[in-house]
PDB file of C-alpha atoms in Angstrom:
ATOM      1  CA  GLN A   1     -70.209-147.325  -2.407  1.00 63.00           C
ATOM      2  CA  PRO A   2     -74.000-147.469  -2.541  1.00 68.00           C
ATOM      3  CA  THR A   3     -75.717-144.446  -3.985  1.00 77.00           C
ATOM      4  CA  MET A   4     -78.754-142.716  -2.576  1.00 76.00           C
ATOM      5  CA  ALA A   5     -80.972-144.469  -5.148  1.00 78.00           C
ATOM      6  CA  ASP A   6     -79.633-147.856  -3.996  1.00 80.00           C
ATOM      7  CA  LEU A   7     -80.294-146.943  -0.373  1.00 76.00           C
ATOM      8  CA  ARG A   8     -83.844-145.834  -1.157  1.00 78.00           C
ATOM      9  CA  SER A   9     -84.434-149.035  -3.117  1.00 81.00           C
ATOM     10  CA  ARG A  10     -83.173-151.163  -0.236  1.00 79.00           C
ATOM     11  CA  LYS A  11     -85.289-149.214   2.239  1.00 78.00           C
ATOM     12  CA  ALA A  12     -88.362-149.760   0.070  1.00 78.00           C
ATOM     13  CA  GLN A  13     -87.571-153.476  -0.159  1.00 78.00           C
ATOM     14  CA  ARG A  14     -87.145-153.724   3.601  1.00 76.00           C
ATOM     15  CA  SER A  15     -90.399-151.935   4.292  1.00 74.00           C
ATOM     16  CA  GLU A  16     -92.080-154.209   1.766  1.00 76.00           C
ATOM     17  CA  LEU A  17     -90.668-157.270   3.504  1.00 76.00           C
ATOM     18  CA  LEU A  18     -91.588-156.089   6.973  1.00 72.00           C
ATOM     19  CA  GLY A  19     -94.927-154.525   6.051  1.00 66.00           C
ATOM     20  CA  THR A  20     -98.245-156.195   5.442  1.00 47.00           C
ATOM     21  CA  SER A  21     -98.853-157.984   2.205  1.00 44.00           C
ATOM     22  CA  ALA A  22     -98.922-155.350  -0.500  1.00 44.00           C
ATOM     23  CA  ALA A  23     -99.258-157.641  -3.473  1.00 46.00           C
ATOM     24  CA  THR A  24    -102.780-158.659  -4.184  1.00 42.00           C
ATOM     25  CA  THR A  25    -103.763-160.379  -7.361  1.00 40.00           C
ATOM     26  CA  GLY A  26    -107.468-160.471  -6.835  1.00 44.00           C
ATOM     27  CA  SER A  27    -107.716-164.110  -7.786  1.00 46.00           C
ATOM     28  CA  ALA A  28    -110.489-166.238  -6.434  1.00 47.00           C
ATOM     29  CA  ASP A  29    -108.368-169.316  -5.800  1.00 51.00           C
ATOM     30  CA  GLY A  30    -108.810-169.052  -2.097  1.00 54.00           C
ATOM     31  CA  PRO A  31    -108.444-166.816   0.904  1.00 57.00           C
ATOM     32  CA  GLY A  32    -104.769-167.662   1.466  1.00 63.00           C
ATOM     33  CA  THR A  33    -103.614-167.348  -2.140  1.00 75.00           C
ATOM     34  CA  ASP A  34    -102.951-163.596  -1.987  1.00 80.00           C
ATOM     35  CA  GLU A  35    -101.013-164.006   1.225  1.00 81.00           C
ATOM     36  CA  ALA A  36     -99.000-166.870  -0.259  1.00 80.00           C
ATOM     37  CA  LEU A  37     -98.172-164.790  -3.340  1.00 83.00           C
ATOM     38  CA  ALA A  38     -97.168-161.874  -1.135  1.00 82.00           C
ATOM     39  CA  ALA A  39     -94.959-164.158   0.946  1.00 83.00           C
ATOM     40  CA  THR A  40     -93.414-165.546  -2.240  1.00 85.00           C
ATOM     41  CA  ASP A  41     -92.745-162.029  -3.507  1.00 86.00           C
ATOM     42  CA  ASN A  42     -91.257-161.099  -0.153  1.00 86.00           C
ATOM     43  CA  MET A  43     -89.000-164.162  -0.255  1.00 89.00           C
ATOM     44  CA  ARG A  44     -87.873-163.294  -3.794  1.00 87.00           C
ATOM     45  CA  ALA A  45     -87.085-159.735  -2.693  1.00 88.00           C
ATOM     46  CA  ALA A  46     -85.148-161.073   0.280  1.00 89.00           C
ATOM     47  CA  GLY A  47     -83.238-163.395  -2.069  1.00 89.00           C
ATOM     48  CA  ARG A  48     -82.382-160.465  -4.343  1.00 89.00           C
ATOM     49  CA  MET A  49     -81.211-158.449  -1.353  1.00 91.00           C
ATOM     50  CA  LEU A  50     -79.035-161.356  -0.197  1.00 91.00           C
ATOM     51  CA  ALA A  51     -77.606-161.761  -3.705  1.00 89.00           C
ATOM     52  CA  ASP A  52     -76.792-158.035  -3.812  1.00 90.00           C
ATOM     53  CA  THR A  53     -75.133-158.267  -0.411  1.00 91.00           C
ATOM     54  CA  VAL A  54     -73.106-161.314  -1.476  1.00 91.00           C
ATOM     55  CA  ALA A  55     -72.031-159.520  -4.670  1.00 90.00           C
ATOM     56  CA  ALA A  56     -70.987-156.454  -2.672  1.00 91.00           C
ATOM     57  CA  SER A  57     -69.068-158.663  -0.242  1.00 92.00           C
ATOM     58  CA  ALA A  58     -67.329-160.431  -3.118  1.00 90.00           C
ATOM     59  CA  ALA A  59     -66.338-157.091  -4.607  1.00 90.00           C
ATOM     60  CA  GLY A  60     -65.021-155.992  -1.225  1.00 92.00           C
ATOM     61  CA  LEU A  61     -63.068-159.220  -0.888  1.00 91.00           C
ATOM     62  CA  ASP A  62     -61.531-158.732  -4.344  1.00 92.00           C
ATOM     63  CA  THR A  63     -60.527-155.220  -3.356  1.00 92.00           C
ATOM     64  CA  LEU A  64     -58.952-156.532  -0.148  1.00 93.00           C
ATOM     65  CA  VAL A  65     -57.011-159.194  -2.041  1.00 91.00           C
ATOM     66  CA  LYS A  66     -55.690-156.645  -4.533  1.00 93.00           C
ATOM     67  CA  SER A  67     -54.799-154.217  -1.744  1.00 93.00           C
ATOM     68  CA  SER A  68     -53.026-156.963   0.162  1.00 93.00           C
ATOM     69  CA  ALA A  69     -50.962-157.874  -2.896  1.00 90.00           C
ATOM     70  CA  THR A  70     -50.072-154.222  -3.425  1.00 92.00           C
ATOM     71  CA  ILE A  71     -49.035-153.846   0.207  1.00 93.00           C
ATOM     72  CA  LYS A  72     -46.864-156.977   0.040  1.00 91.00           C
ATOM     73  CA  SER A  73     -45.199-155.694  -3.126  1.00 90.00           C
ATOM     74  CA  THR A  74     -44.611-152.302  -1.553  1.00 91.00           C
ATOM     75  CA  ARG A  75     -43.180-153.927   1.561  1.00 90.00           C
ATOM     76  CA  SER A  76     -40.660-155.981  -0.415  1.00 87.00           C
ATOM     77  CA  THR A  77     -39.672-152.898  -2.410  1.00 88.00           C
ATOM     78  CA  LEU A  78     -39.155-150.911   0.780  1.00 88.00           C
ATOM     79  CA  GLN A  79     -37.039-153.704   2.258  1.00 86.00           C
ATOM     80  CA  GLU A  80     -34.839-153.688  -0.842  1.00 84.00           C
ATOM     81  CA  HIS A  81     -34.466-149.925  -0.679  1.00 87.00           C
ATOM     82  CA  GLY A  82     -33.758-150.171   3.047  1.00 86.00           C
ATOM     83  CA  SER A  83     -30.732-152.377   2.399  1.00 85.00           C
ATOM     84  CA  GLU A  84     -29.567-149.969  -0.302  1.00 87.00           C
ATOM     85  CA  VAL A  85     -29.899-147.047   2.118  1.00 89.00           C
ATOM     86  CA  ALA A  86     -27.884-148.946   4.744  1.00 88.00           C
ATOM     87  CA  THR A  87     -25.161-149.649   2.181  1.00 89.00           C
ATOM     88  CA  GLY A  88     -25.124-145.998   1.107  1.00 91.00           C
ATOM     89  CA  SER A  89     -24.930-144.877   4.718  1.00 91.00           C
ATOM     90  CA  SER A  90     -21.918-147.067   5.414  1.00 92.00           C
ATOM     91  CA  LEU A  91     -20.253-145.795   2.216  1.00 93.00           C
ATOM     92  CA  LEU A  92     -20.817-142.187   3.272  1.00 94.00           C
ATOM     93  CA  ALA A  93     -19.358-142.884   6.721  1.00 93.00           C
ATOM     94  CA  GLY A  94     -16.263-144.382   5.078  1.00 93.00           C
ATOM     95  CA  MET A  95     -15.941-141.388   2.750  1.00 95.00           C
ATOM     96  CA  LYS A  96     -16.152-138.957   5.678  1.00 95.00           C
ATOM     97  CA  ARG A  97     -13.446-140.890   7.525  1.00 94.00           C
ATOM     98  CA  GLN A  98     -11.262-140.873   4.379  1.00 95.00           C
ATOM     99  CA  GLU A  99     -11.807-137.117   3.999  1.00 95.00           C
ATOM    100  CA  LEU A 100     -10.590-136.564   7.558  1.00 95.00           C
ATOM    101  CA  TYR A 101      -7.470-138.667   6.924  1.00 96.00           C
ATOM    102  CA  ASP A 102      -6.796-136.777   3.682  1.00 96.00           C
ATOM    103  CA  LYS A 103      -7.062-133.400   5.451  1.00 97.00           C
ATOM    104  CA  ALA A 104      -4.672-134.568   8.169  1.00 97.00           C
ATOM    105  CA  LEU A 105      -2.221-135.833   5.531  1.00 97.00           C
ATOM    106  CA  VAL A 106      -2.307-132.543   3.573  1.00 97.00           C
ATOM    107  CA  PHE A 107      -1.859-130.517   6.787  1.00 97.00           C
ATOM    108  CA  SER A 108       1.103-132.713   7.782  1.00 97.00           C
ATOM    109  CA  ALA A 109       2.685-132.346   4.339  1.00 97.00           C
ATOM    110  CA  VAL A 110       2.304-128.542   4.401  1.00 97.00           C
ATOM    111  CA  ALA A 111       3.745-128.401   7.929  1.00 97.00           C
ATOM    112  CA  PHE A 112       6.709-130.587   6.878  1.00 97.00           C
ATOM    113  CA  PHE A 113       7.309-128.396   3.813  1.00 97.00           C
ATOM    114  CA  LEU A 114       7.292-125.219   5.939  1.00 97.00           C
ATOM    115  CA  LEU A 115       9.677-126.787   8.471  1.00 97.00           C
ATOM    116  CA  VAL A 116      12.059-127.815   5.681  1.00 97.00           C
ATOM    117  CA  CYS A 117      11.907-124.270   4.215  1.00 96.00           C
ATOM    118  CA  ALA A 118      12.584-122.777   7.673  1.00 95.00           C
ATOM    119  CA  TRP A 119      15.520-125.159   8.216  1.00 96.00           C
ATOM    120  CA  ILE A 120      16.997-124.252   4.811  1.00 95.00           C
ATOM    121  CA  ILE A 121      16.679-120.516   5.534  1.00 94.00           C
ATOM    122  CA  TYR A 122      18.189-120.981   9.000  1.00 93.00           C
ATOM    123  CA  ALA A 123      21.059-123.048   7.612  1.00 93.00           C
ATOM    124  CA  ARG A 124      21.937-120.458   4.931  1.00 92.00           C
ATOM    125  CA  LEU A 125      21.541-117.332   7.011  1.00 91.00           C
ATOM    126  CA  PHE A 126      22.935-118.325  10.384  1.00 86.00           C
ATOM    127  CA  ARG A 127      25.653-120.884   9.504  1.00 78.00           C
TER     128      ARG A 127
END
């Protein structure tokens, strides 16, 4: 994330590149020497800006690669946990079915016991 100082610096560099030649050396080598030096300075500034942009892009690419690896790892972990959840769900369904069978068996046993007790009482009292 660029800071405000970075943005101001870039804006100053852009205005320097787009503006008239601001660098004058005052040398007497010729009428075009100052303009050539200004153009050279502008080209160097543009090169620095491109290098900064490439560095920022490389950092962004590194971040994307790391994020992609993290997402892939998370995906595989979630797939593993998904199969565990499916297994647990099927186990719970089986346990619920077994609980229903157990309740029916206990109810049948109690009913049979009460019928046997009633038959014994009937046989002793009315026979």
